[in-house]
PDB file of C-alpha atoms in Angstrom:
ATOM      1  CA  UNK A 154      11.468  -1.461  21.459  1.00 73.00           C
ATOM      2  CA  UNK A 155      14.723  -1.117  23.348  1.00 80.00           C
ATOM      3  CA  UNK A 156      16.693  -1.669  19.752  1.00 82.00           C
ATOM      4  CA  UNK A 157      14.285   0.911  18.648  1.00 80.00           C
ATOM      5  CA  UNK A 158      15.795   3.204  21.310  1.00 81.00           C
ATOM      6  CA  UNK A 159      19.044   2.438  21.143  1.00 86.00           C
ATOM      7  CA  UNK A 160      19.326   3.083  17.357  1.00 85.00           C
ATOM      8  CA  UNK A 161      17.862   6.561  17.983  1.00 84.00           C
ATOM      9  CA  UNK A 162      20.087   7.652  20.591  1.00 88.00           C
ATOM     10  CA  UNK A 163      23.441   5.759  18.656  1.00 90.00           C
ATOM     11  CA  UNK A 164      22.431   7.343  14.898  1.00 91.00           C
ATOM     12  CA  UNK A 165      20.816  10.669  15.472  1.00 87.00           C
ATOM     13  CA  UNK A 166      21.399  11.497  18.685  1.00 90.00           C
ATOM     14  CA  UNK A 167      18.107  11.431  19.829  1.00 86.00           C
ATOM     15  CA  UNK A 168      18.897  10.835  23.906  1.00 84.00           C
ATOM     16  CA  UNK A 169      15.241  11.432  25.796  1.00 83.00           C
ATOM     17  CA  UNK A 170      13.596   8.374  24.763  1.00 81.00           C
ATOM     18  CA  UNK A 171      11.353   7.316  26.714  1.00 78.00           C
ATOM     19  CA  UNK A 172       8.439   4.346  26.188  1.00 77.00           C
ATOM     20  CA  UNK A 173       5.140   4.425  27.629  1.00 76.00           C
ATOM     21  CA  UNK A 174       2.773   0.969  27.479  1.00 78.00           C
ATOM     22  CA  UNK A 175      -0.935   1.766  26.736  1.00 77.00           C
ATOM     23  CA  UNK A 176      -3.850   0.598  26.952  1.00 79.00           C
ATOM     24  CA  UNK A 177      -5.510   0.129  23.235  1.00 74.00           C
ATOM     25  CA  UNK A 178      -8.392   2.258  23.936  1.00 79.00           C
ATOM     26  CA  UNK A 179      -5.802   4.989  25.382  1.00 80.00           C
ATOM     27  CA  UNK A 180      -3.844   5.163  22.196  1.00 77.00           C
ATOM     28  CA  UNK A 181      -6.917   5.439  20.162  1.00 75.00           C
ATOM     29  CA  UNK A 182      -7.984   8.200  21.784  1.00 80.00           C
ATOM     30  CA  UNK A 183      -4.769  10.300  21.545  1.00 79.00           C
ATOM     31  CA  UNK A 184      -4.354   9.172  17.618  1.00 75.00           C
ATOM     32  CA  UNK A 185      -7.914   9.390  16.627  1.00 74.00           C
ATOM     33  CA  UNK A 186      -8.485  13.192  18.786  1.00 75.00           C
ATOM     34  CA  UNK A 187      -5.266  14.288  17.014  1.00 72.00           C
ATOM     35  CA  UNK A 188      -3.472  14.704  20.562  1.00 76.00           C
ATOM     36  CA  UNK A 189      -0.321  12.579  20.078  1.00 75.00           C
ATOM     37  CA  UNK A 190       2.999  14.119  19.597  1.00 73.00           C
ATOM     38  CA  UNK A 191       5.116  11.440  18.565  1.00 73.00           C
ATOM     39  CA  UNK A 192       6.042   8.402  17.219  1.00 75.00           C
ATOM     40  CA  UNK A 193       3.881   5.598  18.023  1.00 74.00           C
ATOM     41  CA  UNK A 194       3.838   1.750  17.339  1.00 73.00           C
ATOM     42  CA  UNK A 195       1.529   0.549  14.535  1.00 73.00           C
ATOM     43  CA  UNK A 196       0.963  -2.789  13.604  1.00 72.00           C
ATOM     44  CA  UNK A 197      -1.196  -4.385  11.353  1.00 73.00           C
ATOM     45  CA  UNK A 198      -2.046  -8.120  10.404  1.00 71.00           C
ATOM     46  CA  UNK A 199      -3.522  -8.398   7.026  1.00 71.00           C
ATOM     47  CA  UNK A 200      -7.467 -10.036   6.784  1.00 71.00           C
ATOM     48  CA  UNK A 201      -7.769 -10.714   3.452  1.00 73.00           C
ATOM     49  CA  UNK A 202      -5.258 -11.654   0.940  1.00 76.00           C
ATOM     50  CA  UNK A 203      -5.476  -7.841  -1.267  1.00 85.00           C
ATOM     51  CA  UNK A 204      -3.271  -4.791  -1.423  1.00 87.00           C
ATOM     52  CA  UNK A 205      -6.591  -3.304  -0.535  1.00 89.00           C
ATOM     53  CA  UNK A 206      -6.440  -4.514   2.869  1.00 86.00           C
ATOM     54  CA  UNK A 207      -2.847  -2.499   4.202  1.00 84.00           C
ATOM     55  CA  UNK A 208      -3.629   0.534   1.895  1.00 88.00           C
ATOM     56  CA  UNK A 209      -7.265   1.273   3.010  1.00 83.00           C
ATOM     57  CA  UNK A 210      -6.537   0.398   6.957  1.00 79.00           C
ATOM     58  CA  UNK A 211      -2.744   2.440   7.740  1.00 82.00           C
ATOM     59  CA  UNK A 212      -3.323   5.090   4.748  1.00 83.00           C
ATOM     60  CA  UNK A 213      -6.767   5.276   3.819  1.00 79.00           C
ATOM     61  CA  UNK A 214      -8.499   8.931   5.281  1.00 75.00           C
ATOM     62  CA  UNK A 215      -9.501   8.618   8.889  1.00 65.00           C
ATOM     63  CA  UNK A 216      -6.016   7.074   9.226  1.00 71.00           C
ATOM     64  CA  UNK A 217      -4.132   6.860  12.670  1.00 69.00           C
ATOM     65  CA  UNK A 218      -0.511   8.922  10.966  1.00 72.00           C
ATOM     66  CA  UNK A 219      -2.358  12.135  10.403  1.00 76.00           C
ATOM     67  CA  UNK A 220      -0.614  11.731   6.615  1.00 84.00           C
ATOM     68  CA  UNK A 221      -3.220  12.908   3.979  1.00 88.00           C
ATOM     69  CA  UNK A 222      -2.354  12.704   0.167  1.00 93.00           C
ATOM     70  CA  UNK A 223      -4.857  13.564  -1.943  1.00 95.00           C
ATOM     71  CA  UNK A 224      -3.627  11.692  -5.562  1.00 96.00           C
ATOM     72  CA  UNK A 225      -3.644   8.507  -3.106  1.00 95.00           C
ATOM     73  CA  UNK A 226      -6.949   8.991  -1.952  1.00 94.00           C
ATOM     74  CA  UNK A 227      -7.911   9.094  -5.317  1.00 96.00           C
ATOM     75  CA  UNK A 228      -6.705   6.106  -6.488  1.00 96.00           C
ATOM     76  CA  UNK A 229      -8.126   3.998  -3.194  1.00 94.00           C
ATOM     77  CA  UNK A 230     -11.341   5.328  -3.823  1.00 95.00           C
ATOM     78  CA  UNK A 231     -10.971   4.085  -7.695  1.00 97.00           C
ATOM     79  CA  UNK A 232      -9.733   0.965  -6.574  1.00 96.00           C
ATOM     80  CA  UNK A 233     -12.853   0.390  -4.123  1.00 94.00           C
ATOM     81  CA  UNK A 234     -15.231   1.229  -6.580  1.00 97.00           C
ATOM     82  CA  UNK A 235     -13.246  -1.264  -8.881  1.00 96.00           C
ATOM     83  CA  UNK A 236     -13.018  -5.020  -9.272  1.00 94.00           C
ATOM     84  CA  UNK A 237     -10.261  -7.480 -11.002  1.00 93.00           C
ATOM     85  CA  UNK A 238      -7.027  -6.085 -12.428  1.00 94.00           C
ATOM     86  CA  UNK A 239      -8.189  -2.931 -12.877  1.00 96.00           C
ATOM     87  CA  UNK A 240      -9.236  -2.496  -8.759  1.00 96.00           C
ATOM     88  CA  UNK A 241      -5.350  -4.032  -8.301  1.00 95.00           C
ATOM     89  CA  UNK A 242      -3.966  -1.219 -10.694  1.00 97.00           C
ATOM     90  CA  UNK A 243      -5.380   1.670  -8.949  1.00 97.00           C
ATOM     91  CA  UNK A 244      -4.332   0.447  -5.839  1.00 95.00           C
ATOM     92  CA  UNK A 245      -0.952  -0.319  -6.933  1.00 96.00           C
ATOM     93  CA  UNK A 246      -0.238   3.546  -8.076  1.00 97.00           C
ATOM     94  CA  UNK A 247      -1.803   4.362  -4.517  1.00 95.00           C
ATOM     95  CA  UNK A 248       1.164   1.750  -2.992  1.00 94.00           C
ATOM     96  CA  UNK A 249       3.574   3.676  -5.168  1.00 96.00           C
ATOM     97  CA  UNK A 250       2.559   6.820  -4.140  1.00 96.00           C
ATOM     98  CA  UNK A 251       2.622   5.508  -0.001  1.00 92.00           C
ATOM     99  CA  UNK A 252       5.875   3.748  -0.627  1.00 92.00           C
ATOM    100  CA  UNK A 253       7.723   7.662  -1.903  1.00 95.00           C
ATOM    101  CA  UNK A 254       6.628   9.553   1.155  1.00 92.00           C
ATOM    102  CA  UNK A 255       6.469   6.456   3.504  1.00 89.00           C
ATOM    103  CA  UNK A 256       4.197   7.868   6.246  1.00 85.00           C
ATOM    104  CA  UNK A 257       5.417   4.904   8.525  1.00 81.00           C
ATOM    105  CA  UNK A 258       8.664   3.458   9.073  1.00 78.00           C
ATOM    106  CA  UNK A 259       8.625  -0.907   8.334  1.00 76.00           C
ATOM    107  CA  UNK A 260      10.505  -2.114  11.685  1.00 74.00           C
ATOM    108  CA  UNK A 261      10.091  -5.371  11.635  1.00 72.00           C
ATOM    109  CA  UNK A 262       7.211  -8.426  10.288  1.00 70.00           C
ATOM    110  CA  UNK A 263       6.198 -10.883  12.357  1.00 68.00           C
ATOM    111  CA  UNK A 264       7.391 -14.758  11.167  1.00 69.00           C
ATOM    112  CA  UNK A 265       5.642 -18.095  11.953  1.00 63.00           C
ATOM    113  CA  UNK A 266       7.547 -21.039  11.323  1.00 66.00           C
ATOM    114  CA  UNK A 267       5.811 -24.756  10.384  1.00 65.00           C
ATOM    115  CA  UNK A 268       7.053 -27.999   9.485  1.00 68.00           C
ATOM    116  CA  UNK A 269       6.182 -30.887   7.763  1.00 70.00           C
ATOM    117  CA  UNK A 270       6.045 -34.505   7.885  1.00 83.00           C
ATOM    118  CA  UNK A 271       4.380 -37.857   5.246  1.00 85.00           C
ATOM    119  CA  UNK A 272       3.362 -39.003   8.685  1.00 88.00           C
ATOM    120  CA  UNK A 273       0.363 -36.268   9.082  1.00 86.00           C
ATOM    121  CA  UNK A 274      -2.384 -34.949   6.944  1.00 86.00           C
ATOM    122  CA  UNK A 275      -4.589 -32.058   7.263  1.00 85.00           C
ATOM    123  CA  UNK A 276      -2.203 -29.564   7.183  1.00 81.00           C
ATOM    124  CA  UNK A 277      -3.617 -26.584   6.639  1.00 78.00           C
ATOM    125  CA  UNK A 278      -1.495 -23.361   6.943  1.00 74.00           C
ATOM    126  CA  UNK A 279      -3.056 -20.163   6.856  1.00 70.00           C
ATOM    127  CA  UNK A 280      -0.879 -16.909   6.479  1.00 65.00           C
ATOM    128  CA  UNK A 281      -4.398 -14.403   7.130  1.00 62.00           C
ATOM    129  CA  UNK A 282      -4.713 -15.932  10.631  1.00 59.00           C
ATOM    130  CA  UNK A 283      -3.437 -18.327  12.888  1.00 60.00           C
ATOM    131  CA  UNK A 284      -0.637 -19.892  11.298  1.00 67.00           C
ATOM    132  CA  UNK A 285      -0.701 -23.607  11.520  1.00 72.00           C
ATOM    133  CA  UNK A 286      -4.286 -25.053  12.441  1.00 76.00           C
ATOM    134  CA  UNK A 287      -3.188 -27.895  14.923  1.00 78.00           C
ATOM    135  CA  UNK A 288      -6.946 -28.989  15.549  1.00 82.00           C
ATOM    136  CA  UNK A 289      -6.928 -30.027  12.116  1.00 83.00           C
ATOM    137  CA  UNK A 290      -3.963 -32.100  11.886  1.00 84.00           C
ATOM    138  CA  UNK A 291      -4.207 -36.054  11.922  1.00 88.00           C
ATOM    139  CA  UNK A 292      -1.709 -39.337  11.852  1.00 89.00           C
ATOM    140  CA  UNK A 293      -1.018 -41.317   8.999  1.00 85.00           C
ATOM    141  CA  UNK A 294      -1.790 -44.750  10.422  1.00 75.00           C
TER     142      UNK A 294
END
């Protein structure tokens, strides 16, 4: 968050910035009461593998950003009620539509990092969850 800072006082000038660490529950309560008066720190880890799963849970109404646009509610709404390519199509327009106005600024993804070896077996690696499941993992004897 410091980098954050730093780039905001160095390329617009922006020289009051100040950080304050919250409780979840707190930030919740400011975001979902309509209260807060800044920027704020989203993140979100995808569930399932679908487009669904970012557009419906940062853009979706009832969002935390306060954005509203009502062509990509439309087209989430289609793509709920939808299944198969044509569920993915609607949602893609939506992403389209997210992507011009960008109602939240990408700062950064998280990265996990795994290796591999013929000497083990089991390896499963999951990208929804926890990475690398080490309790499943056994030696090649």
């Amino acid at each position: 968050m410091t980098s954050v800072a730093n780039q905001l006082k160095e390329n617009l000038g922006i020289q009051d910035v100040k950080f304050r660490k919250m409780a979840p529950a707190d930030l919740s309560s400011l975001l979902n009461d309509g209260k807060n008066k800044g920027p704020f720190r989203q993140n979100w880890v995808i569930d399932y593998p679908s487009i669904q799963n970012y557009l419906d849970g940062l853009y979706y109404p009832g969002n935390r950003s306060g954005w509203s646009n009502k062509e990509f509610d439309a087209l989430v709404a289609k793509g709920n009620a939808l299944q198969g390519t044509e569920a993915i199509s609607a949602y893609q327009q939506a992403e389209d539509i997210a992507l011009r106005e960008m109602p939240y600024i990408p700062l950064w993804n998280w990265q996990d990092q795994s290796a591999w070896s013929d000497r083990i077996e089991n390896v499963v690696i999951d990208p929804y969850a926890a990475g690398l499941h080490l309790d499943r993992v056994t030696v090649n004897d």
